[in-house]
Amino acid sequence: MVPKTLDTDILILGAGGAGLFAALHAHKAAPELSITVAVKGLLGKCGCTRMVQGGYNVALAREDSVERHFMDTIEGGGWLCDQELAWKLVTLAVERIRELENELGCFFDRNPDGTIHQKAFAGQTFDRTVHKGDLTGIEIINRLAEQVWARDISRLEEHRAVELIKDSSGSAIAGALFIDMRTGEYVFVRAKAVLLATGGGPTMYRYHTPSGDKSCDGLAMALRAGLPLRDMEMVQFHPTGLLAGTHTRMTGTVLEEGLRGAGGHLLNGARERFMPRYDPKGERATRDIVARAMFSEIRKGSTSPHGGLYLSMAHLGAIEVRNQFKGMVERCADCGFDLAGGLVEVVPTAHYLMGGVEFAPDCTTALPGLFVAGEDAGGVHGANRLGGNGVANSTVFGAVAGDAMAAWAKVEGKFLEPDRNALDAAISECERPFGGGSQENIETLRERLYEVMWEQVGILRDAGGLEVARNELQALDVELDAYSLPHAERAFNLAWHDWLNLKSLVAVSRAIAAAAAARRDSRGAHFRSDFPESGALEQSVFTSLRSTGNQLQVFVKPVVFARVAPGQTLLRNVA
Ligand SMILES: Cc1cc2nc3c(=O)[nH]c(=O)nc-3n(C[C@H](O)[C@H](O)[C@H](O)COP(=O)(O)OP(=O)(O)OC[C@H]3O[C@@H](n4cnc5c(N)ncnc54)[C@H](O)[C@@H]3O)c2cc1C
């Protein structure tokens, strides 16, 4: 089958903070270039940046510093961060927040003296989270989308990228293959530079926070393209996922970090506060520590009616809570909970992938012409992402990628002929469920994926469980390949896209399980009950994983302490 073909100088996959910032920066740097944003949903209406509640970490206050933000990021990341990437994050976040306010038109909350209000987030030594109430992402994405709409930037909405296509020599990117979801047609977009910004998203776990359009497609495509992925075992669980029963999709959605930052308490089924027993910082410990403590309490059996725990804010004063967390109070009320004055049932929920494609500080990857930014990119956060560093990461590196792609497309980038065999093979893979195989209920396969990832590759792991998971994931992949869709219609066939989502999720789940099996210590978000020690920080290693054929190879590599080594600090005047 020969797909419809389009040409664009710069192709951006995804329209979150990373994709939209990349489009704006590329356009500013080189307005003469053609730029196309291709997105699975509608521009401005999809992805997780829009869902950002709490806010954006940036060192703005006189008493704060980028060094301090950097040290919090490195220590929070269990010393596994790529320090050059983390440095870029904290320094360029200052520029991006100014750009968001002064050029792009965002309004953030302010103090009475007119300075930007910055609130407390867990795991930080300074209150540096900029926000717009507790619905910060809507403000950021709406303003970014308006600016993209106002410029000569093309859009391919409801276009799902299904494969990165190399040139015929296999040594550079030629473009990407899409399914136009509205018609079911295949479209090949040829480009000089391609940005992978599809935003990760660990939606393979029973409880998860990301938007429904996120199914790790970008990481699955990167794996098939043979790119190295780092830190894939590092999956962040947000401690306070709403738990409102199986009848509602609200279960798993996040109640923001600022609730714990403001002094919220976590209680077990006996309504006793337990966090001080696990960490002196109590509920303000980093997410990995709080989520693990919660999972341990749940396993002890003292739970809320739906099998989770409670979040309590009432001691802070109902009026204050209502004023400070209006969106959260309303969300809880929708599910029958009184956040301001009562108790809310919560459970840890899969939130973010620290792991992703290995990349350089200019967002280049091992494949010439392919760039990566945002949650698809690995290495910035190490073993644990600080709340508030996610949207900073996507906007900072989106902008870097936009600048770098414009420079590349002007000087080195070329339109390359795609590998026709690779295009044919990718289309055949997508056509597989129209082949008339078994008609198993796809919900059963999804439930099995949720179950195995939650129980064996979740907050607590061990060798036996990981082996069970690897076998089950392999079996699920085989069963998905044999699955047959009930309808042959291509246009808006959401069952087909569900199948494609599950294929991506199983591929990336296998990578998570393989990296988790290779990492024989416990660090940050990764906890092995058979290897509970974190190991010497000076000998920190990270995992680097590649797919070769149907096999996954995991290498363990030393972390380079490019700016600061364990035991040292960049802060002056530290006693
Ligand atoms: C509920 C929630 C609350 C959060 N709150 C905070 C917070 O307070 N502070 C913070 O720092 N971080 C927060 N985060 C994390 C933050 O949202 C992410 O780190 C960040 O927004 C990721 O940006 P991104 O551009 O990489 O991805 P996204 O914003 O998710 O964008 C990904 C884009 O890729 C598109 N896409 C996906 N697959 C394909 C495909 N196959 N083809 C084409 N397009 C595709 C999607 O439709 C979407 O447009 C939160 C996340 C969630 C889920």
mmCIF file of C-alpha atoms in Angstrom, residues 10 16 63 75 80 97 115 142 149 160 171-172 176 213 232 328 333 338 371 381 391 445 488 498 521 547-548 551 566:
data_model
loop_
_atom_site.group_PDB
_atom_site.id
_atom_site.type_symbol
_atom_site.label_atom_id
_atom_site.label_comp_id
_atom_site.label_asym_id
_atom_site.label_seq_id
_atom_site.Cartn_x
_atom_site.Cartn_y
_atom_site.Cartn_z
ATOM 1 C CA ILE A 10 10.111 20.264 10.592
ATOM 2 C CA GLY A 16 1.872 19.217 24.761
ATOM 3 C CA GLU A 63 16.460 33.943 48.568
ATOM 4 C CA GLU A 75 19.131 14.760 45.452
ATOM 5 C CA LEU A 80 20.984 9.327 38.866
ATOM 6 C CA ILE A 97 8.622 31.321 32.800
ATOM 7 C CA THR A 115 5.714 39.372 42.700
ATOM 8 C CA ASN A 142 -4.385 27.637 26.108
ATOM 9 C CA TRP A 149 -2.899 29.075 15.814
ATOM 10 C CA ARG A 160 -1.634 9.153 15.110
ATOM 11 C CA SER A 171 21.263 5.836 9.059
ATOM 12 C CA ALA A 172 18.992 8.908 9.390
ATOM 13 C CA ALA A 176 6.996 9.391 10.215
ATOM 14 C CA ASP A 213 -4.439 9.708 24.453
ATOM 15 C CA MET A 232 13.079 2.769 32.137
ATOM 16 C CA MET A 328 -9.436 20.010 43.974
ATOM 17 C CA ALA A 333 -17.131 16.846 45.645
ATOM 18 C CA ASP A 338 -15.525 16.695 51.226
ATOM 19 C CA PHE A 371 15.116 15.091 18.259
ATOM 20 C CA HIS A 381 15.057 13.489 36.587
ATOM 21 C CA VAL A 391 6.126 20.979 32.960
ATOM 22 C CA LEU A 445 -6.254 -8.298 27.748
ATOM 23 C CA ALA A 488 -13.330 -3.714 9.379
ATOM 24 C CA ASP A 498 -7.313 0.770 21.472
ATOM 25 C CA ASP A 521 19.368 -2.158 44.052
ATOM 26 C CA SER A 547 15.603 -3.546 21.424
ATOM 27 C CA THR A 548 17.316 -5.856 18.970
ATOM 28 C CA GLN A 551 15.027 -9.125 22.419
ATOM 29 C CA PRO A 566 27.811 12.808 46.211
#
